[in-house]
């Protein structure tokens, strides 16, 4: 098998057979001419069902995650919704991380619940707490690792054993780590989910999602529902994500380099009470992170000695860091999870500390990133 960077650039990306175009074109078409009734060219019939630009992305992402099938959607949430509606029935139960991505929490607790799905939050960093949350009706164990925004680490291999015992699927949201840093399917996960809006797209110019599986039968069921539900990635969006994936490896290396320098600065700063980064030896998930990740990513969170207002002030004072939700793009972003991405979790089991600041460390010149952070911290 070719190396990661080679697959990122070539998997599913053969030059166009008609013109030799090196990059697969954006097939902006809804339908396909048939050579006689039922005479489909390469199986293409209607673009909700399949489109060559989307196929190129789906093959590439499957090759990067080491799966047999990739499926591309209009957003990460569309991918998650299609997955849940494929594998769950009324009466089923889901174990979700107690600091799950807010949209995932909302989809399961507010939308799926009305369709008869029950759920239990668990601290996924603790295998015992996930095991304790499992019930006879559990069909899905949902894991994010590292988690958002607390950067907790879940042991994918250990949780895959819990899922096997429970006859449940282990779903891993690999958005933060990306396949360059972590390969959940190789550790026993059944499904990988991405918001490709983040590192996979990587340029903050597209919203998208993917699912990747190893099992061909599950892949077929998901493809059936992808077509039946219709929340597909359009050809231009699929093309943007494919373009992003080609540079994923070099971008992730730089995100990691810059994040490590940011962590060093924060650790020495007197106004910072705690730095959350899986690469730190004192991080409770460090040993597991070392086992399952090649590096520790571009997301860094920290807490301020002086509480909530100090955290909000840092966000307001940052200038090179853009104050914005989302993450994983080339530009550095800063946010206050308690009032922004995780505001909807206030008062729930998923509430985050008020003195917390989350950084998505970009790939600008590292000295500029550090200087901005220094002035913002005051
Ligand atoms: C952004 C995000 C999602 C949702 O993806 P969208 O593309 O915004 O729909 C899911 N999981 C994680 C970890 C995310 O960061």
Short mmCIF file of C-alpha atoms and ligand atoms in Angstrom, two decimals:
data_model
loop_
_atom_site.label_atom_id
_atom_site.label_comp_id
_atom_site.label_asym_id
_atom_site.label_seq_id
_atom_site.Cartn_x
_atom_site.Cartn_y
_atom_site.Cartn_z
CA UNK A 1 0.00 0.00 0.00
CA UNK A 2 1.20 3.51 -0.78
CA UNK A 3 2.08 5.95 1.98
CA UNK A 4 -0.42 8.41 3.46
CA UNK A 5 0.63 11.43 1.38
CA UNK A 6 0.59 9.39 -1.85
CA UNK A 7 -2.92 8.10 -1.12
CA UNK A 8 -4.08 11.63 -0.20
CA UNK A 9 -2.95 12.87 -3.61
CA UNK A 10 -3.81 9.88 -5.82
CA UNK A 11 -6.51 7.63 -4.31
CA UNK A 12 -9.68 7.98 -6.38
CA UNK A 13 -8.01 10.76 -8.38
CA UNK A 14 -7.11 9.21 -11.76
CA UNK A 15 -6.69 11.77 -14.55
CA UNK A 16 -9.91 12.33 -16.49
CA UNK A 17 -10.04 9.63 -19.22
CA UNK A 18 -11.44 11.94 -21.91
CA UNK A 19 -9.20 14.98 -21.57
CA UNK A 20 -6.37 13.87 -19.31
CA UNK A 21 -7.27 16.59 -16.79
CA UNK A 22 -4.97 15.78 -13.89
CA UNK A 23 -7.50 16.83 -11.29
CA UNK A 24 -10.94 15.17 -11.44
CA UNK A 25 -13.36 17.82 -12.72
CA UNK A 26 -16.33 19.26 -10.85
CA UNK A 27 -19.13 17.30 -12.49
CA UNK A 28 -21.86 19.92 -12.15
CA UNK A 29 -24.62 17.70 -13.43
CA UNK A 30 -27.80 16.27 -11.95
CA UNK A 31 -28.27 13.43 -14.45
CA UNK A 32 -26.40 11.25 -16.96
CA UNK A 33 -27.19 10.21 -20.55
CA UNK A 34 -27.86 6.48 -20.89
CA UNK A 35 -26.63 4.34 -23.79
CA UNK A 36 -30.02 2.73 -24.37
CA UNK A 37 -32.54 2.15 -21.57
CA UNK A 38 -30.63 1.16 -18.45
CA UNK A 39 -27.28 1.55 -20.22
CA UNK A 40 -25.49 3.49 -17.47
CA UNK A 41 -21.92 4.67 -18.00
CA UNK A 42 -19.87 3.48 -15.03
CA UNK A 43 -23.06 3.19 -13.00
CA UNK A 44 -23.89 6.90 -12.96
CA UNK A 45 -27.62 7.54 -13.13
CA UNK A 46 -28.58 10.54 -10.95
CA UNK A 47 -26.34 12.75 -8.82
CA UNK A 48 -28.10 12.19 -5.51
CA UNK A 49 -27.17 8.53 -5.88
CA UNK A 50 -23.64 9.12 -7.19
CA UNK A 51 -21.55 11.84 -8.82
CA UNK A 52 -17.96 11.31 -10.05
CA UNK A 53 -16.58 14.29 -8.09
CA UNK A 54 -18.14 12.89 -4.92
CA UNK A 55 -16.90 9.38 -5.78
CA UNK A 56 -13.35 10.75 -6.04
CA UNK A 57 -13.62 12.17 -2.50
CA UNK A 58 -15.29 9.05 -1.12
CA UNK A 59 -12.57 6.77 -2.49
CA UNK A 60 -9.83 9.05 -1.20
CA UNK A 61 -11.17 9.34 2.33
CA UNK A 62 -11.76 5.57 2.51
CA UNK A 63 -8.13 5.00 1.45
CA UNK A 64 -6.87 7.44 4.09
CA UNK A 65 -8.88 5.89 6.94
CA UNK A 66 -8.09 2.34 5.82
CA UNK A 67 -11.78 1.55 5.24
CA UNK A 68 -13.59 -0.24 2.42
CA UNK A 69 -16.19 2.47 1.84
CA UNK A 70 -16.41 6.23 2.26
CA UNK A 71 -19.57 8.32 1.95
CA UNK A 72 -19.67 12.10 1.65
CA UNK A 73 -22.43 14.32 3.03
CA UNK A 74 -23.52 17.96 3.07
CA UNK A 75 -22.19 18.45 6.62
CA UNK A 76 -20.81 16.52 9.55
CA UNK A 77 -24.28 16.59 11.10
CA UNK A 78 -25.83 15.20 7.89
CA UNK A 79 -23.33 12.33 8.04
CA UNK A 80 -24.18 11.68 11.69
CA UNK A 81 -27.93 11.85 11.08
CA UNK A 82 -27.71 9.40 8.18
CA UNK A 83 -25.59 7.04 10.28
CA UNK A 84 -27.97 7.12 13.27
CA UNK A 85 -31.03 6.58 11.08
CA UNK A 86 -29.31 3.65 9.38
CA UNK A 87 -28.24 1.74 12.47
CA UNK A 88 -30.86 2.67 15.13
CA UNK A 89 -34.50 1.72 15.64
CA UNK A 90 -37.01 3.09 18.20
CA UNK A 91 -36.15 1.64 21.60
CA UNK A 92 -32.39 1.59 20.97
CA UNK A 93 -29.89 3.30 23.26
CA UNK A 94 -26.71 5.29 22.58
CA UNK A 95 -23.77 5.99 24.88
CA UNK A 96 -22.41 9.48 24.13
CA UNK A 97 -19.36 11.35 25.44
CA UNK A 98 -20.12 13.68 28.35
CA UNK A 99 -18.26 16.41 26.47
CA UNK A 100 -19.50 15.51 22.99
CA UNK A 101 -19.50 18.06 20.19
CA UNK A 102 -22.56 20.22 20.93
CA UNK A 103 -24.25 19.42 17.62
CA UNK A 104 -23.86 15.68 18.19
CA UNK A 105 -25.34 16.07 21.68
CA UNK A 106 -28.25 18.06 20.25
CA UNK A 107 -28.87 15.57 17.44
CA UNK A 108 -29.05 12.64 19.83
CA UNK A 109 -30.69 14.30 22.85
CA UNK A 110 -33.18 16.58 21.06
CA UNK A 111 -33.81 15.08 17.61
CA UNK A 112 -33.22 11.32 17.86
CA UNK A 113 -34.84 11.16 21.31
CA UNK A 114 -38.19 12.11 19.79
CA UNK A 115 -37.88 9.06 17.54
CA UNK A 116 -37.58 6.75 20.53
CA UNK A 117 -33.82 6.74 21.05
CA UNK A 118 -32.50 6.93 24.61
CA UNK A 119 -28.99 7.96 25.56
CA UNK A 120 -26.57 8.09 28.46
CA UNK A 121 -23.62 10.47 28.74
CA UNK A 122 -20.35 8.84 29.82
CA UNK A 123 -16.83 10.06 30.47
CA UNK A 124 -15.28 8.30 27.48
CA UNK A 125 -11.78 8.71 28.91
CA UNK A 126 -12.83 6.05 31.42
CA UNK A 127 -13.45 2.61 29.94
CA UNK A 128 -15.24 1.63 33.17
CA UNK A 129 -17.66 4.55 32.91
CA UNK A 130 -18.53 3.63 29.31
CA UNK A 131 -19.02 -0.01 30.31
CA UNK A 132 -21.30 1.11 33.17
CA UNK A 133 -23.41 3.20 30.76
CA UNK A 134 -24.07 0.24 28.43
CA UNK A 135 -27.56 -1.29 28.56
CA UNK A 136 -29.07 -4.32 26.83
CA UNK A 137 -30.60 -1.93 24.22
CA UNK A 138 -27.29 -0.16 23.50
CA UNK A 139 -26.62 -0.21 19.76
CA UNK A 140 -24.05 2.56 19.43
CA UNK A 141 -21.13 3.69 21.57
CA UNK A 142 -20.18 7.14 20.31
CA UNK A 143 -16.68 8.39 20.95
CA UNK A 144 -14.82 11.56 20.17
CA UNK A 145 -11.10 11.56 20.80
CA UNK A 146 -9.60 13.99 21.50
CA UNK A 147 -12.83 15.53 22.78
CA UNK A 148 -14.09 19.03 22.19
CA UNK A 149 -13.27 21.34 23.96
CA UNK A 150 -11.66 19.56 26.93
CA UNK A 151 -9.32 17.41 24.80
CA UNK A 152 -10.02 14.25 26.77
CA UNK A 153 -8.66 11.05 25.24
CA UNK A 154 -10.62 7.81 24.82
CA UNK A 155 -8.91 4.43 24.43
CA UNK A 156 -10.32 3.30 21.07
CA UNK A 157 -8.99 -0.27 21.26
CA UNK A 158 -10.33 -0.80 24.80
CA UNK A 159 -13.72 0.70 23.90
CA UNK A 160 -13.95 -1.48 20.80
CA UNK A 161 -13.81 -4.49 23.16
CA UNK A 162 -16.64 -2.96 25.25
CA UNK A 163 -18.66 -2.43 22.05
CA UNK A 164 -18.01 -6.00 20.88
CA UNK A 165 -19.22 -7.41 24.23
CA UNK A 166 -22.33 -5.23 24.01
CA UNK A 167 -22.92 -6.13 20.34
CA UNK A 168 -22.96 -2.40 19.68
CA UNK A 169 -21.18 -0.37 17.02
CA UNK A 170 -18.22 1.75 18.06
CA UNK A 171 -18.43 5.08 16.23
CA UNK A 172 -15.40 7.37 16.41
CA UNK A 173 -15.63 11.04 15.50
CA UNK A 174 -12.09 11.52 14.13
CA UNK A 175 -12.53 15.20 13.26
CA UNK A 176 -9.89 16.51 15.69
CA UNK A 177 -7.17 13.94 15.02
CA UNK A 178 -7.74 13.26 11.28
CA UNK A 179 -6.54 10.01 9.67
CA UNK A 180 -3.03 11.47 9.51
CA UNK A 181 -2.71 11.28 13.30
CA UNK A 182 -5.10 8.46 14.25
CA UNK A 183 -6.73 5.48 12.48
CA UNK A 184 -9.78 4.33 14.48
CA UNK A 185 -10.78 1.48 12.14
CA UNK A 186 -7.37 -0.14 12.65
CA UNK A 187 -8.02 0.02 16.43
CA UNK A 188 -11.35 -1.79 16.17
CA UNK A 189 -13.85 1.01 15.53
CA UNK A 190 -16.77 0.18 13.21
CA UNK A 191 -17.47 3.64 11.83
CA UNK A 192 -15.38 6.80 11.48
CA UNK A 193 -17.19 10.15 11.28
CA UNK A 194 -15.68 13.44 10.17
CA UNK A 195 -16.80 16.96 9.93
CA UNK A 196 -14.72 17.64 6.80
CA UNK A 197 -15.53 21.30 7.49
CA UNK A 198 -12.55 21.16 9.84
CA UNK A 199 -9.07 19.74 9.11
CA UNK A 200 -9.99 17.58 6.09
CA UNK A 201 -11.24 20.58 4.10
CA UNK A 202 -8.79 22.65 6.10
CA UNK A 203 -9.36 26.08 4.54
CA UNK A 204 -12.57 27.24 6.27
CA UNK A 205 -14.30 27.45 2.90
CA UNK A 206 -16.64 24.44 2.89
CA UNK A 207 -19.08 22.57 5.15
CA UNK A 208 -19.09 18.81 4.75
CA UNK A 209 -19.02 15.42 6.43
CA UNK A 210 -17.97 11.85 5.74
CA UNK A 211 -18.52 8.36 7.08
CA UNK A 212 -15.98 5.57 6.58
CA UNK A 213 -16.51 1.88 7.39
CA UNK A 214 -14.63 -1.39 6.95
CA UNK A 215 -17.64 -3.69 6.74
CA UNK A 216 -18.99 -3.87 3.18
CA UNK A 217 -22.53 -4.75 4.31
CA UNK A 218 -22.71 -1.73 6.59
CA UNK A 219 -21.24 0.34 3.75
CA UNK A 220 -24.07 -0.77 1.45
CA UNK A 221 -26.72 0.04 4.06
CA UNK A 222 -25.23 3.49 4.58
CA UNK A 223 -25.09 4.10 0.82
CA UNK A 224 -28.76 3.09 0.59
CA UNK A 225 -29.67 5.62 3.27
CA UNK A 226 -27.34 8.28 1.83
CA UNK A 227 -29.38 8.09 -1.37
CA UNK A 228 -32.75 7.62 0.36
CA UNK A 229 -32.27 10.56 2.77
CA UNK A 230 -30.36 12.68 0.25
CA UNK A 231 -28.10 14.81 2.48
CA UNK A 232 -25.21 14.44 0.02
CA UNK A 233 -22.13 16.55 -0.61
CA UNK A 234 -22.58 18.56 -3.81
CA UNK A 235 -19.85 18.28 -6.47
CA UNK A 236 -18.19 21.64 -5.74
CA UNK A 237 -18.10 20.96 -1.99
CA UNK A 238 -16.74 17.44 -2.60
CA UNK A 239 -14.04 18.90 -4.85
CA UNK A 240 -12.99 21.42 -2.20
CA UNK A 241 -12.64 18.68 0.42
CA UNK A 242 -10.64 16.52 -2.03
CA UNK A 243 -8.34 19.45 -2.63
CA UNK A 244 -7.94 19.94 1.10
CA UNK A 245 -7.08 16.29 1.71
CA UNK A 246 -4.13 16.47 -0.69
CA UNK A 247 -2.27 18.74 1.75
CA UNK A 248 -3.62 17.25 4.99
CA UNK A 249 -0.30 15.70 6.02
CA UNK A 250 1.80 18.84 5.61
CA UNK A 251 -0.87 21.01 7.21
CA UNK A 252 -1.26 18.69 10.20
CA UNK A 253 2.49 18.59 10.80
CA UNK A 254 2.57 22.39 10.91
CA UNK A 255 -0.58 22.60 13.07
CA UNK A 256 1.12 20.22 15.53
CA UNK A 257 4.44 22.13 15.46
CA UNK A 258 2.69 25.44 16.14
CA UNK A 259 0.40 23.98 18.81
CA UNK A 260 3.42 22.62 20.70
CA UNK A 261 4.96 26.10 20.75
CA UNK A 262 1.64 27.60 21.95
CA UNK A 263 1.47 25.00 24.72
CA UNK A 264 4.99 25.95 25.87
CA UNK A 265 4.00 29.62 26.05
CA UNK A 266 0.77 28.90 27.96
CA UNK A 267 2.49 26.59 30.45
CA UNK A 268 4.83 29.41 31.47
CA UNK A 269 2.17 32.12 31.66
CA UNK A 270 1.18 33.24 35.18
CA UNK A 271 -2.45 34.03 34.21
CA UNK A 272 -3.04 30.50 32.89
CA UNK A 273 -4.11 27.95 35.52
CA UNK A 274 -4.22 24.83 33.33
CA UNK A 275 -3.29 23.80 29.79
CA UNK A 276 -5.25 20.97 28.17
CA UNK A 277 -3.26 19.19 25.45
CA UNK A 278 -2.90 15.41 25.03
CA UNK A 279 0.80 15.83 24.24
CA UNK A 280 1.55 16.90 27.82
CA UNK A 281 2.93 14.16 30.07
CA UNK A 282 0.63 15.35 32.88
CA UNK A 283 -2.49 15.08 30.68
CA UNK A 284 -4.58 12.18 32.08
CA UNK A 285 -4.97 10.69 28.60
CA UNK A 286 -1.34 11.08 27.57
CA UNK A 287 -0.39 7.39 27.67
CA UNK A 288 -3.39 6.40 25.58
CA UNK A 289 -2.75 9.30 23.19
CA UNK A 290 0.85 8.14 22.71
CA UNK A 291 -0.42 4.64 21.95
CA UNK A 292 -3.02 5.63 19.35
CA UNK A 293 -1.93 8.99 17.90
CA UNK A 294 1.23 9.79 15.97
CA UNK A 295 1.11 13.44 17.17
CA UNK A 296 -1.35 15.44 19.27
CA UNK A 297 -3.03 17.86 16.90
CA UNK A 298 -3.65 21.57 16.58
CA UNK A 299 -6.33 22.07 19.25
CA UNK A 300 -5.29 23.55 22.60
CA UNK A 301 -7.55 24.59 25.46
CA UNK A 302 -6.60 26.44 28.62
CA UNK A 303 -8.15 27.85 31.77
CA UNK A 304 -7.57 31.30 33.24
CA UNK A 305 -6.58 31.91 36.85
CA UNK A 306 -8.99 34.88 37.09
CA UNK A 307 -12.12 33.11 35.86
CA UNK A 308 -14.77 33.69 33.22
CA UNK A 309 -14.27 37.40 32.52
CA UNK A 310 -10.52 36.90 32.09
CA UNK A 311 -11.23 34.14 29.55
CA UNK A 312 -13.69 36.34 27.65
CA UNK A 313 -11.16 39.23 27.71
CA UNK A 314 -8.44 37.07 26.13
CA UNK A 315 -10.82 36.18 23.31
CA UNK A 316 -11.78 39.84 22.82
CA UNK A 317 -8.16 41.08 22.80
CA UNK A 318 -6.83 38.54 20.27
CA UNK A 319 -6.19 40.04 16.84
CA UNK A 320 -4.35 37.51 14.67
CA UNK A 321 -6.50 34.79 16.23
CA UNK A 322 -9.95 35.32 14.78
CA UNK A 323 -12.76 35.16 17.32
CA UNK A 324 -14.95 32.50 15.74
CA UNK A 325 -16.52 29.08 16.15
CA UNK A 326 -15.27 26.12 14.12
CA UNK A 327 -11.68 24.88 13.89
CA UNK A 328 -9.18 23.07 11.74
CA UNK A 329 -8.55 25.73 9.10
CA UNK A 330 -5.23 27.27 8.13
CA UNK A 331 -6.01 30.39 10.22
CA UNK A 332 -5.80 30.55 14.00
CA UNK A 333 -9.15 30.80 15.78
CA UNK A 334 -9.99 31.54 19.41
CA UNK A 335 -13.28 31.07 21.23
CA UNK A 336 -14.97 30.92 24.62
CA UNK A 337 -16.73 27.52 24.61
CA UNK A 338 -19.00 28.36 27.56
CA UNK A 339 -20.60 31.29 25.71
CA UNK A 340 -20.08 30.13 22.10
CA UNK A 341 -19.81 26.53 20.85
CA UNK A 342 -21.01 24.95 24.09
CA UNK A 343 -23.57 27.55 25.23
CA UNK A 344 -26.38 25.08 24.53
CA UNK A 345 -24.80 22.63 27.00
CA UNK A 346 -25.18 25.04 29.96
CA UNK A 347 -26.90 23.34 32.86
CA UNK A 348 -26.48 19.86 31.34
CA UNK A 349 -23.97 17.09 31.94
CA UNK A 350 -21.99 18.59 29.06
CA UNK A 351 -21.46 22.03 30.59
CA UNK A 352 -17.86 23.27 30.22
CA UNK A 353 -15.84 25.42 32.68
CA UNK A 354 -16.53 29.16 32.37
CA UNK A 355 -12.82 30.05 32.56
CA UNK A 356 -11.98 27.93 29.50
CA UNK A 357 -10.55 29.26 26.22
CA UNK A 358 -10.21 27.05 23.12
CA UNK A 359 -7.65 27.63 20.38
CA UNK A 360 -7.51 26.16 16.92
CA UNK A 361 -3.84 26.85 16.23
CA UNK A 362 -3.36 27.72 12.57
CA UNK A 363 -0.37 27.52 10.27
CA UNK A 364 0.61 31.20 10.18
CA UNK A 365 4.20 32.15 11.12
CA UNK A 366 4.58 30.75 14.61
CA UNK A 367 6.22 33.88 16.04
CA UNK A 368 3.18 35.92 15.00
CA UNK A 369 0.86 33.40 16.65
CA UNK A 370 2.87 33.53 19.88
CA UNK A 371 3.09 37.34 19.89
CA UNK A 372 -0.67 37.70 19.50
CA UNK A 373 -1.36 35.25 22.27
CA UNK A 374 1.11 37.01 24.56
CA UNK A 375 -0.56 40.39 24.06
CA UNK A 376 -4.06 38.89 24.40
CA UNK A 377 -3.13 37.25 27.71
CA UNK A 378 -1.92 40.69 28.90
C1 LIG B 1 -17.94 20.55 13.57
C2 LIG B 1 -18.03 19.21 14.17
C3 LIG B 1 -19.09 18.34 13.88
C4 LIG B 1 -20.27 18.75 13.01
O1 LIG B 1 -19.89 18.99 11.70
P1 LIG B 1 -20.57 20.08 10.72
O2 LIG B 1 -19.76 19.97 9.48
O3 LIG B 1 -20.47 21.40 11.40
O4 LIG B 1 -22.00 19.68 10.52
C5 LIG B 1 -19.06 17.08 14.45
N1 LIG B 1 -18.08 16.69 15.27
C6 LIG B 1 -17.04 17.51 15.59
C7 LIG B 1 -15.98 17.02 16.51
C8 LIG B 1 -16.98 18.79 15.05
O5 LIG B 1 -15.97 19.59 15.40
#
